mmCIF file of C-alpha atoms in Angstrom:
data_model
loop_
_atom_site.group_PDB
_atom_site.id
_atom_site.type_symbol
_atom_site.label_atom_id
_atom_site.label_comp_id
_atom_site.label_asym_id
_atom_site.label_seq_id
_atom_site.Cartn_x
_atom_site.Cartn_y
_atom_site.Cartn_z
ATOM 1 C CA UNK A 1 228.696 133.615 -30.510
ATOM 2 C CA UNK A 2 231.698 135.452 -29.056
ATOM 3 C CA UNK A 3 234.076 133.179 -31.154
ATOM 4 C CA UNK A 4 232.328 134.425 -34.276
ATOM 5 C CA UNK A 5 231.877 137.981 -33.228
ATOM 6 C CA UNK A 6 235.910 137.798 -32.297
ATOM 7 C CA UNK A 7 236.322 136.387 -35.908
ATOM 8 C CA UNK A 8 234.387 138.799 -37.843
ATOM 9 C CA UNK A 9 236.384 141.958 -35.713
ATOM 10 C CA UNK A 10 239.691 140.102 -36.380
ATOM 11 C CA UNK A 11 238.798 139.966 -40.492
ATOM 12 C CA UNK A 12 237.353 143.410 -40.630
ATOM 13 C CA UNK A 13 241.399 144.570 -39.042
ATOM 14 C CA UNK A 14 243.210 141.982 -41.209
ATOM 15 C CA UNK A 15 241.275 141.120 -44.544
ATOM 16 C CA UNK A 16 244.099 138.865 -45.072
ATOM 17 C CA UNK A 17 242.628 136.334 -42.340
ATOM 18 C CA UNK A 18 240.172 136.175 -43.834
ATOM 19 C CA UNK A 19 241.873 134.540 -46.842
ATOM 20 C CA UNK A 20 244.134 132.483 -44.572
ATOM 21 C CA UNK A 21 241.264 130.840 -43.243
ATOM 22 C CA UNK A 22 239.170 129.944 -46.512
ATOM 23 C CA UNK A 23 242.699 128.679 -48.243
ATOM 24 C CA UNK A 24 242.793 126.185 -44.872
ATOM 25 C CA UNK A 25 239.416 125.027 -45.736
ATOM 26 C CA UNK A 26 239.573 125.190 -49.541
ATOM 27 C CA UNK A 27 237.990 121.503 -51.175
ATOM 28 C CA UNK A 28 239.160 121.903 -54.659
ATOM 29 C CA UNK A 29 242.002 123.988 -56.700
ATOM 30 C CA UNK A 30 239.237 125.838 -58.540
ATOM 31 C CA UNK A 31 238.089 127.554 -55.282
ATOM 32 C CA UNK A 32 241.537 128.245 -53.940
ATOM 33 C CA UNK A 33 242.327 129.142 -57.024
ATOM 34 C CA UNK A 34 239.565 132.015 -57.548
ATOM 35 C CA UNK A 35 240.023 132.983 -53.636
ATOM 36 C CA UNK A 36 243.945 133.788 -54.260
ATOM 37 C CA UNK A 37 242.282 136.105 -57.100
ATOM 38 C CA UNK A 38 240.060 137.733 -54.923
ATOM 39 C CA UNK A 39 243.496 137.750 -52.449
ATOM 40 C CA UNK A 40 245.229 139.881 -54.921
ATOM 41 C CA UNK A 41 242.365 142.413 -56.260
ATOM 42 C CA UNK A 42 241.352 143.265 -51.927
ATOM 43 C CA UNK A 43 242.556 147.233 -52.037
ATOM 44 C CA UNK A 44 243.903 147.017 -48.073
ATOM 45 C CA UNK A 45 245.799 143.689 -48.753
ATOM 46 C CA UNK A 46 249.323 144.641 -49.540
ATOM 47 C CA UNK A 47 251.223 142.082 -47.251
ATOM 48 C CA UNK A 48 250.923 138.684 -45.766
ATOM 49 C CA UNK A 49 251.267 136.718 -49.104
ATOM 50 C CA UNK A 50 254.050 134.641 -47.630
ATOM 51 C CA UNK A 51 251.623 132.972 -45.125
ATOM 52 C CA UNK A 52 248.807 132.458 -47.770
ATOM 53 C CA UNK A 53 251.789 130.650 -49.844
ATOM 54 C CA UNK A 54 252.237 128.472 -46.894
ATOM 55 C CA UNK A 55 248.213 127.751 -46.747
ATOM 56 C CA UNK A 56 247.970 126.768 -50.283
ATOM 57 C CA UNK A 57 250.935 124.753 -50.177
ATOM 58 C CA UNK A 58 250.195 121.065 -51.123
ATOM 59 C CA UNK A 59 246.675 122.070 -52.369
ATOM 60 C CA UNK A 60 246.933 123.399 -55.953
ATOM 61 C CA UNK A 61 248.592 121.575 -58.953
ATOM 62 C CA UNK A 62 249.641 124.360 -60.849
ATOM 63 C CA UNK A 63 252.686 126.107 -60.262
ATOM 64 C CA UNK A 64 251.585 129.696 -61.538
ATOM 65 C CA UNK A 65 249.623 130.140 -58.310
ATOM 66 C CA UNK A 66 252.372 129.683 -55.678
ATOM 67 C CA UNK A 67 254.700 131.602 -58.109
ATOM 68 C CA UNK A 68 251.948 134.524 -58.420
ATOM 69 C CA UNK A 69 252.068 134.670 -54.520
ATOM 70 C CA UNK A 70 255.732 135.061 -54.764
ATOM 71 C CA UNK A 71 255.526 137.427 -57.105
ATOM 72 C CA UNK A 72 253.339 139.416 -54.724
ATOM 73 C CA UNK A 73 255.240 139.089 -51.851
ATOM 74 C CA UNK A 74 258.946 140.545 -53.247
ATOM 75 C CA UNK A 75 258.688 140.603 -56.686
ATOM 76 C CA UNK A 76 258.415 143.532 -58.836
ATOM 77 C CA UNK A 77 256.459 144.805 -62.173
ATOM 78 C CA UNK A 78 259.899 143.375 -64.460
ATOM 79 C CA UNK A 79 259.562 139.992 -63.065
ATOM 80 C CA UNK A 80 256.004 139.576 -64.360
ATOM 81 C CA UNK A 81 256.631 141.029 -67.577
ATOM 82 C CA UNK A 82 259.918 138.778 -68.256
ATOM 83 C CA UNK A 83 259.107 135.040 -66.232
ATOM 84 C CA UNK A 84 261.277 132.596 -66.662
ATOM 85 C CA UNK A 85 260.428 129.838 -69.393
ATOM 86 C CA UNK A 86 259.203 126.923 -67.931
ATOM 87 C CA UNK A 87 258.940 124.013 -70.633
ATOM 88 C CA UNK A 88 257.002 120.584 -69.901
ATOM 89 C CA UNK A 89 257.850 117.520 -71.471
ATOM 90 C CA UNK A 90 255.748 115.133 -73.671
ATOM 91 C CA UNK A 91 255.854 111.935 -72.012
ATOM 92 C CA UNK A 92 254.638 110.114 -75.288
ATOM 93 C CA UNK A 93 257.263 111.295 -77.670
ATOM 94 C CA UNK A 94 260.204 112.794 -74.775
ATOM 95 C CA UNK A 95 259.743 115.948 -76.185
ATOM 96 C CA UNK A 96 259.537 119.650 -75.101
ATOM 97 C CA UNK A 97 256.135 120.410 -76.322
ATOM 98 C CA UNK A 98 254.693 122.628 -73.875
ATOM 99 C CA UNK A 99 254.949 125.900 -72.376
ATOM 100 C CA UNK A 100 253.216 126.398 -69.178
ATOM 101 C CA UNK A 101 252.884 130.287 -67.697
ATOM 102 C CA UNK A 102 255.042 130.803 -65.038
ATOM 103 C CA UNK A 103 252.333 133.653 -63.761
ATOM 104 C CA UNK A 104 248.588 133.363 -63.255
ATOM 105 C CA UNK A 105 247.007 136.381 -65.622
ATOM 106 C CA UNK A 106 246.244 139.469 -63.849
ATOM 107 C CA UNK A 107 243.696 141.458 -64.042
ATOM 108 C CA UNK A 108 244.065 145.476 -64.567
ATOM 109 C CA UNK A 109 243.287 145.816 -60.144
ATOM 110 C CA UNK A 110 246.241 142.993 -60.032
ATOM 111 C CA UNK A 111 248.187 144.772 -62.091
ATOM 112 C CA UNK A 112 247.737 148.429 -60.425
ATOM 113 C CA UNK A 113 248.746 146.821 -56.650
ATOM 114 C CA UNK A 114 251.746 144.933 -58.356
ATOM 115 C CA UNK A 115 253.005 148.170 -59.849
ATOM 116 C CA UNK A 116 252.571 150.006 -56.699
ATOM 117 C CA UNK A 117 254.340 147.332 -54.620
ATOM 118 C CA UNK A 118 257.341 147.836 -57.267
ATOM 119 C CA UNK A 119 257.251 151.547 -56.161
ATOM 120 C CA UNK A 120 257.563 150.621 -52.450
ATOM 121 C CA UNK A 121 260.101 148.366 -53.514
ATOM 122 C CA UNK A 122 261.883 151.250 -55.294
ATOM 123 C CA UNK A 123 261.824 153.689 -52.451
ATOM 124 C CA UNK A 124 262.391 150.978 -49.479
ATOM 125 C CA UNK A 125 265.864 150.492 -51.680
ATOM 126 C CA UNK A 126 266.504 154.325 -52.030
ATOM 127 C CA UNK A 127 266.293 154.567 -48.078
ATOM 128 C CA UNK A 128 268.270 151.485 -47.214
ATOM 129 C CA UNK A 129 271.593 152.826 -49.700
ATOM 130 C CA UNK A 130 270.686 156.491 -48.213
ATOM 131 C CA UNK A 131 271.377 155.391 -44.616
ATOM 132 C CA UNK A 132 273.650 151.873 -44.982
ATOM 133 C CA UNK A 133 276.815 154.598 -43.547
ATOM 134 C CA UNK A 134 274.354 155.434 -40.685
ATOM 135 C CA UNK A 135 271.854 155.882 -38.549
ATOM 136 C CA UNK A 136 268.770 155.637 -40.960
ATOM 137 C CA UNK A 137 266.193 158.146 -38.810
ATOM 138 C CA UNK A 138 268.890 160.400 -38.900
ATOM 139 C CA UNK A 139 270.147 160.349 -42.366
ATOM 140 C CA UNK A 140 266.727 160.276 -43.997
ATOM 141 C CA UNK A 141 265.832 163.227 -41.834
ATOM 142 C CA UNK A 142 269.083 165.485 -43.110
ATOM 143 C CA UNK A 143 269.426 164.080 -46.475
ATOM 144 C CA UNK A 144 266.006 162.758 -48.148
ATOM 145 C CA UNK A 145 266.578 160.110 -50.552
ATOM 146 C CA UNK A 146 265.767 161.144 -53.941
ATOM 147 C CA UNK A 147 264.908 158.880 -56.963
ATOM 148 C CA UNK A 148 264.903 159.853 -60.543
ATOM 149 C CA UNK A 149 262.137 159.747 -62.333
ATOM 150 C CA UNK A 150 263.805 157.378 -64.887
ATOM 151 C CA UNK A 151 264.106 154.672 -62.393
ATOM 152 C CA UNK A 152 260.257 154.086 -62.122
ATOM 153 C CA UNK A 153 259.907 154.497 -66.048
ATOM 154 C CA UNK A 154 262.547 151.364 -66.376
ATOM 155 C CA UNK A 155 260.758 149.379 -63.364
ATOM 156 C CA UNK A 156 257.521 149.413 -64.428
ATOM 157 C CA UNK A 157 258.430 149.656 -68.059
ATOM 158 C CA UNK A 158 256.423 152.846 -69.442
ATOM 159 C CA UNK A 159 256.569 153.276 -73.003
ATOM 160 C CA UNK A 160 255.906 156.059 -74.906
ATOM 161 C CA UNK A 161 257.425 159.470 -75.910
ATOM 162 C CA UNK A 162 259.215 161.862 -73.633
ATOM 163 C CA UNK A 163 255.715 163.494 -72.290
ATOM 164 C CA UNK A 164 253.694 160.294 -72.333
ATOM 165 C CA UNK A 165 256.372 158.583 -69.817
ATOM 166 C CA UNK A 166 256.447 161.421 -67.934
ATOM 167 C CA UNK A 167 253.011 162.014 -67.505
ATOM 168 C CA UNK A 168 252.635 157.819 -66.475
ATOM 169 C CA UNK A 169 255.638 158.200 -63.969
ATOM 170 C CA UNK A 170 253.970 160.948 -62.434
ATOM 171 C CA UNK A 171 250.558 159.688 -62.106
ATOM 172 C CA UNK A 172 251.557 156.411 -60.316
ATOM 173 C CA UNK A 173 253.521 158.243 -58.122
ATOM 174 C CA UNK A 174 250.797 160.364 -57.166
ATOM 175 C CA UNK A 175 248.715 157.567 -56.899
ATOM 176 C CA UNK A 176 250.832 155.885 -54.245
ATOM 177 C CA UNK A 177 251.498 159.065 -52.150
ATOM 178 C CA UNK A 178 247.752 160.012 -52.122
ATOM 179 C CA UNK A 179 246.928 156.234 -51.101
ATOM 180 C CA UNK A 180 249.631 156.427 -48.162
ATOM 181 C CA UNK A 181 251.643 154.065 -49.471
ATOM 182 C CA UNK A 182 254.839 156.295 -49.745
ATOM 183 C CA UNK A 183 255.565 159.422 -48.185
ATOM 184 C CA UNK A 184 257.192 161.931 -50.328
ATOM 185 C CA UNK A 185 257.351 165.157 -53.103
ATOM 186 C CA UNK A 186 257.892 165.166 -56.571
ATOM 187 C CA UNK A 187 260.482 167.954 -57.677
ATOM 188 C CA UNK A 188 259.000 168.173 -61.772
ATOM 189 C CA UNK A 189 261.980 170.515 -62.230
ATOM 190 C CA UNK A 190 264.813 167.854 -61.557
ATOM 191 C CA UNK A 191 262.561 165.120 -62.424
ATOM 192 C CA UNK A 192 263.133 163.111 -59.094
ATOM 193 C CA UNK A 193 260.941 162.009 -56.595
ATOM 194 C CA UNK A 194 262.304 163.069 -52.851
ATOM 195 C CA UNK A 195 261.193 160.767 -50.184
ATOM 196 C CA UNK A 196 260.102 162.967 -47.435
ATOM 197 C CA UNK A 197 259.758 160.084 -44.237
ATOM 198 C CA UNK A 198 257.185 161.755 -41.376
ATOM 199 C CA UNK A 199 258.135 161.879 -37.351
ATOM 200 C CA UNK A 200 255.786 158.739 -37.568
ATOM 201 C CA UNK A 201 257.263 156.272 -40.336
ATOM 202 C CA UNK A 202 259.289 153.989 -38.881
ATOM 203 C CA UNK A 203 260.690 152.514 -42.108
ATOM 204 C CA UNK A 204 261.822 155.646 -43.629
ATOM 205 C CA UNK A 205 259.240 157.075 -46.434
ATOM 206 C CA UNK A 206 257.099 154.192 -46.255
ATOM 207 C CA UNK A 207 253.314 153.658 -44.928
ATOM 208 C CA UNK A 208 253.202 150.105 -46.379
ATOM 209 C CA UNK A 209 255.924 147.548 -45.840
ATOM 210 C CA UNK A 210 255.951 143.950 -48.162
ATOM 211 C CA UNK A 211 256.779 140.760 -47.010
ATOM 212 C CA UNK A 212 259.998 139.928 -45.591
ATOM 213 C CA UNK A 213 261.727 137.109 -47.296
ATOM 214 C CA UNK A 214 265.026 136.022 -44.406
ATOM 215 C CA UNK A 215 267.180 134.804 -46.874
ATOM 216 C CA UNK A 216 267.165 138.278 -48.503
ATOM 217 C CA UNK A 217 266.397 141.044 -46.131
ATOM 218 C CA UNK A 218 267.530 139.210 -43.051
ATOM 219 C CA UNK A 219 270.940 141.323 -43.523
ATOM 220 C CA UNK A 220 269.274 144.389 -44.342
ATOM 221 C CA UNK A 221 267.241 143.885 -41.161
ATOM 222 C CA UNK A 222 270.132 143.583 -38.670
ATOM 223 C CA UNK A 223 272.091 146.164 -40.454
ATOM 224 C CA UNK A 224 269.211 148.673 -39.982
ATOM 225 C CA UNK A 225 268.467 147.223 -36.018
ATOM 226 C CA UNK A 226 272.361 147.633 -35.603
ATOM 227 C CA UNK A 227 272.229 151.237 -36.661
ATOM 228 C CA UNK A 228 269.368 152.495 -35.252
ATOM 229 C CA UNK A 229 270.495 151.161 -31.999
ATOM 230 C CA UNK A 230 274.203 153.070 -32.071
ATOM 231 C CA UNK A 231 272.046 155.806 -33.013
ATOM 232 C CA UNK A 232 270.069 155.072 -29.653
ATOM 233 C CA UNK A 233 272.723 155.096 -27.198
ATOM 234 C CA UNK A 234 274.380 158.236 -29.118
ATOM 235 C CA UNK A 235 271.056 159.654 -28.145
ATOM 236 C CA UNK A 236 270.878 157.983 -24.369
ATOM 237 C CA UNK A 237 274.567 159.801 -23.476
ATOM 238 C CA UNK A 238 273.748 162.798 -25.051
ATOM 239 C CA UNK A 239 270.429 163.171 -23.139
ATOM 240 C CA UNK A 240 273.020 162.203 -19.705
ATOM 241 C CA UNK A 241 275.301 164.934 -20.776
ATOM 242 C CA UNK A 242 272.941 167.717 -21.196
ATOM 243 C CA UNK A 243 271.209 166.468 -17.681
ATOM 244 C CA UNK A 244 274.577 166.819 -15.785
ATOM 245 C CA UNK A 245 275.219 170.446 -17.679
ATOM 246 C CA UNK A 246 271.729 171.095 -16.514
ATOM 247 C CA UNK A 247 272.080 169.920 -13.069
ATOM 248 C CA UNK A 248 275.293 172.090 -12.832
ATOM 249 C CA UNK A 249 273.575 175.112 -14.056
ATOM 250 C CA UNK A 250 270.780 174.896 -11.482
ATOM 251 C CA UNK A 251 273.546 174.736 -8.603
ATOM 252 C CA UNK A 252 275.111 177.762 -9.859
ATOM 253 C CA UNK A 253 271.721 179.239 -10.320
ATOM 254 C CA UNK A 254 270.601 178.344 -6.618
ATOM 255 C CA UNK A 255 274.413 180.018 -5.403
ATOM 256 C CA UNK A 256 274.082 183.130 -7.306
ATOM 257 C CA UNK A 257 270.922 184.012 -6.539
ATOM 258 C CA UNK A 258 271.568 183.533 -2.821
ATOM 259 C CA UNK A 259 274.635 185.888 -3.175
ATOM 260 C CA UNK A 260 272.177 187.969 -4.547
ATOM 261 C CA UNK A 261 269.312 187.651 -1.911
ATOM 262 C CA UNK A 262 272.007 188.359 0.883
ATOM 263 C CA UNK A 263 273.281 191.335 -0.528
ATOM 264 C CA UNK A 264 270.067 192.808 -1.006
ATOM 265 C CA UNK A 265 269.177 191.947 2.776
ATOM 266 C CA UNK A 266 272.590 193.879 3.982
ATOM 267 C CA UNK A 267 271.273 196.742 2.098
ATOM 268 C CA UNK A 268 268.382 196.789 3.792
ATOM 269 C CA UNK A 269 269.716 196.534 7.150
ATOM 270 C CA UNK A 270 271.803 199.642 6.253
ATOM 271 C CA UNK A 271 269.401 201.537 5.297
ATOM 272 C CA UNK A 272 267.289 200.948 8.633
ATOM 273 C CA UNK A 273 270.180 201.626 10.190
ATOM 274 C CA UNK A 274 271.125 205.119 8.478
ATOM 275 C CA UNK A 275 267.155 206.260 8.521
ATOM 276 C CA UNK A 276 267.492 205.031 12.792
ATOM 277 C CA UNK A 277 270.688 207.655 13.241
ATOM 278 C CA UNK A 278 269.517 210.265 11.289
ATOM 279 C CA UNK A 279 266.145 210.291 13.499
ATOM 280 C CA UNK A 280 267.391 210.100 16.548
ATOM 281 C CA UNK A 281 270.011 213.431 15.482
ATOM 282 C CA UNK A 282 267.047 215.600 14.675
ATOM 283 C CA UNK A 283 265.259 214.663 17.744
ATOM 284 C CA UNK A 284 267.958 215.851 20.006
ATOM 285 C CA UNK A 285 268.588 219.102 17.913
ATOM 286 C CA UNK A 286 265.005 219.729 18.752
ATOM 287 C CA UNK A 287 265.412 219.077 22.531
ATOM 288 C CA UNK A 288 268.514 221.564 23.386
ATOM 289 C CA UNK A 289 266.102 224.101 21.296
ATOM 290 C CA UNK A 290 263.625 224.408 23.708
ATOM 291 C CA UNK A 291 265.668 223.893 26.585
ATOM 292 C CA UNK A 292 267.808 226.937 25.638
ATOM 293 C CA UNK A 293 264.345 228.789 25.523
ATOM 294 C CA UNK A 294 262.965 228.212 28.876
ATOM 295 C CA UNK A 295 266.390 229.817 29.939
ATOM 296 C CA UNK A 296 265.532 233.342 29.515
ATOM 297 C CA UNK A 297 266.422 233.772 25.761
ATOM 298 C CA UNK A 298 263.063 232.856 24.606
ATOM 299 C CA UNK A 299 259.794 235.036 25.697
ATOM 300 C CA UNK A 300 256.732 233.251 27.286
ATOM 301 C CA UNK A 301 255.389 232.931 23.713
ATOM 302 C CA UNK A 302 258.760 231.730 22.530
ATOM 303 C CA UNK A 303 259.601 234.623 21.093
ATOM 304 C CA UNK A 304 263.514 235.985 21.046
ATOM 305 C CA UNK A 305 263.467 239.071 24.361
ATOM 306 C CA UNK A 306 264.231 242.503 22.524
ATOM 307 C CA UNK A 307 264.997 244.964 25.346
ATOM 308 C CA UNK A 308 265.009 248.425 22.708
ATOM 309 C CA UNK A 309 261.571 246.838 21.598
ATOM 310 C CA UNK A 310 260.318 246.707 25.627
ATOM 311 C CA UNK A 311 261.652 250.451 26.382
ATOM 312 C CA UNK A 312 260.131 251.985 23.499
ATOM 313 C CA UNK A 313 256.679 250.790 24.502
ATOM 314 C CA UNK A 314 257.666 251.668 28.457
ATOM 315 C CA UNK A 315 258.733 255.094 26.826
ATOM 316 C CA UNK A 316 255.465 255.235 24.844
ATOM 317 C CA UNK A 317 253.274 253.917 27.882
ATOM 318 C CA UNK A 318 254.407 256.905 29.745
ATOM 319 C CA UNK A 319 253.714 259.452 27.264
ATOM 320 C CA UNK A 320 249.902 258.864 26.363
ATOM 321 C CA UNK A 321 247.393 258.293 29.072
ATOM 322 C CA UNK A 322 243.880 257.705 28.057
ATOM 323 C CA UNK A 323 244.694 258.647 24.708
ATOM 324 C CA UNK A 324 246.067 262.104 25.664
ATOM 325 C CA UNK A 325 250.118 263.177 25.871
ATOM 326 C CA UNK A 326 250.795 263.916 29.160
ATOM 327 C CA UNK A 327 253.126 266.764 30.400
#
């Protein structure tokens, strides 16, 4: 029960796993062929065809099945429209009499998937050429890759007048963008597709990837990883430099504010000393004034003594007794 549940969970997260299991247990070429058709039509499968090819090798007598899996692994729509010619010889007359199909016949859903995979290949190649001289991530952020409409038109072999071909290219590009196969925008003024990779994209402007063919893609992968490694080292070096500058700035700030605090404390001390000196001088002046009043210059009420005023009061008191003048 547990293994069955785990198998179902794996199949739902990776649809190709189900077809790989079916290919390993297929009992006849007809069943194998039907299974391959279903895998090619599955909307969530855009890679893993190379693994499916390995599972089918030796079980199908027809080479067109293997060629078709190669086509979906790394081929394009133009490859399907212009396949190599394979001729079988008549064993009785020893002459070339029959031409075998190089690829399986594809239905409309499979053709649409092959066209989208062709668009993915064009965008990937454009991003690779844009970033071939340096860091792939940095260059794509600064100079997004640009692909003319004519490139998609020729690769998808869209025929018709200018209006029809323009409509066909834009419909395919919008389908790929809205399905999150690629990231970018359509520039109708210049008739170009501008690749705008998002932050989470690790492969330029792509959100889906195709199978890796080592003889063809190994050098590109090594170059991309080497450029990314060099860029990472440069970023790390820049971060270390910024960190050292930040620490130095922090130390200078601590010294500066310690000096400011020392000056503030010194100013407070001087202000306190000045206030204490002024209060002591005022107290001394009041003490001197009070002591001079008790020596006779001040009256009993603390007023200055006026001898003229005292004599006048004495004289007036002598001239008036009981409210009458005395003679």
